[in-house]
mmCIF file of C-alpha atoms in Angstrom:
data_model
loop_
_atom_site.group_PDB
_atom_site.id
_atom_site.type_symbol
_atom_site.label_atom_id
_atom_site.label_comp_id
_atom_site.label_asym_id
_atom_site.label_seq_id
_atom_site.Cartn_x
_atom_site.Cartn_y
_atom_site.Cartn_z
ATOM 1 C CA MET A 1 13.265 13.232 -1.887
ATOM 2 C CA ILE A 2 13.159 15.693 1.008
ATOM 3 C CA GLU A 3 11.686 18.186 -1.470
ATOM 4 C CA ALA A 4 8.487 16.116 -1.309
ATOM 5 C CA LEU A 5 7.910 17.511 2.187
ATOM 6 C CA LYS A 6 7.471 20.967 0.656
ATOM 7 C CA SER A 7 4.652 19.702 -1.543
ATOM 8 C CA ASP A 8 1.010 19.886 -0.520
ATOM 9 C CA GLU A 9 0.527 16.454 -2.117
ATOM 10 C CA ILE A 10 2.158 14.566 0.760
ATOM 11 C CA VAL A 11 0.420 16.764 3.362
ATOM 12 C CA ASN A 12 -2.963 16.124 1.752
ATOM 13 C CA LYS A 13 -2.285 12.372 1.538
ATOM 14 C CA VAL A 14 -2.243 12.056 5.323
ATOM 15 C CA GLY A 15 -4.648 14.828 6.256
ATOM 16 C CA GLY A 16 -2.434 17.664 7.444
ATOM 17 C CA ARG A 17 1.019 18.633 8.629
ATOM 18 C CA PHE A 18 0.501 17.395 12.190
ATOM 19 C CA ARG A 19 -0.572 13.951 10.986
ATOM 20 C CA LEU A 20 2.337 13.884 8.528
ATOM 21 C CA THR A 21 4.790 14.693 11.314
ATOM 22 C CA ALA A 22 3.280 12.032 13.588
ATOM 23 C CA LEU A 23 3.379 9.408 10.835
ATOM 24 C CA ILE A 24 6.986 10.200 9.893
ATOM 25 C CA GLN A 25 8.086 10.139 13.526
ATOM 26 C CA ARG A 26 6.378 6.808 14.238
ATOM 27 C CA ARG A 27 7.657 5.115 11.086
ATOM 28 C CA LEU A 28 11.201 6.434 11.550
ATOM 29 C CA GLY A 29 11.187 4.893 15.027
ATOM 30 C CA GLU A 30 10.050 1.558 13.600
ATOM 31 C CA ILE A 31 12.796 1.561 10.971
ATOM 32 C CA ILE A 32 15.446 2.562 13.511
ATOM 33 C CA ASP A 33 14.240 -0.291 15.732
ATOM 34 C CA GLY A 34 14.790 -2.748 12.867
ATOM 35 C CA SER A 35 11.554 -2.804 10.872
ATOM 36 C CA ARG A 36 12.146 -3.526 7.200
ATOM 37 C CA PRO A 37 11.473 -0.763 4.687
ATOM 38 C CA LEU A 38 8.424 -1.278 2.463
ATOM 39 C CA VAL A 39 10.273 0.192 -0.537
ATOM 40 C CA GLU A 40 13.692 -0.459 -2.043
ATOM 41 C CA ARG A 41 16.282 1.509 -0.081
ATOM 42 C CA ASN A 42 18.598 2.238 -3.047
ATOM 43 C CA GLY A 43 20.944 4.346 -0.912
ATOM 44 C CA MET A 44 18.156 6.443 0.615
ATOM 45 C CA SER A 45 18.324 7.661 4.201
ATOM 46 C CA ASP A 46 15.742 6.426 6.707
ATOM 47 C CA LEU A 47 13.785 9.677 6.338
ATOM 48 C CA GLU A 48 13.787 9.383 2.556
ATOM 49 C CA VAL A 49 12.536 5.792 2.851
ATOM 50 C CA VAL A 50 9.634 6.909 5.051
ATOM 51 C CA ILE A 51 8.720 9.721 2.648
ATOM 52 C CA GLU A 52 8.786 7.302 -0.284
ATOM 53 C CA GLU A 53 6.602 4.825 1.637
ATOM 54 C CA ILE A 54 4.045 7.591 2.198
ATOM 55 C CA MET A 55 4.177 8.777 -1.413
ATOM 56 C CA GLN A 56 3.630 5.196 -2.647
ATOM 57 C CA ASP A 57 0.726 4.717 -0.189
ATOM 58 C CA LYS A 58 2.602 1.897 1.558
ATOM 59 C CA ILE A 59 1.815 3.437 4.959
ATOM 60 C CA THR A 60 -1.019 5.660 6.129
ATOM 61 C CA ILE A 61 -1.991 7.481 9.288
ATOM 62 C CA ASN A 62 -4.453 4.647 10.022
ATOM 63 C CA ASP A 63 -1.684 2.014 10.178
ATOM 64 C CA GLY A 64 -1.531 2.187 13.947
ATOM 65 C CA LEU A 65 -1.870 5.778 15.056
ATOM 66 C CA GLY A 66 -5.624 5.543 15.585
ATOM 67 C CA ASP A 67 -8.341 8.023 14.732
ATOM 68 C CA ASN A 68 -7.303 10.554 17.360
ATOM 69 C CA ALA A 69 -3.805 11.108 16.002
#
């Protein structure tokens, strides 16, 4: 799953590496604070869950980061 971070597909989904980093960081914080994953965990780490949520279009940069992020 971490291999997905090496792909341009995930970078292009969110509009660049900076936005991807910001989205991952925000969502990881939410999950650590107790937010439920939007995909089945199936033994995945928190980071893998976030990556899968992005790949499945469950979360986007516009889900709370605003237009200036």
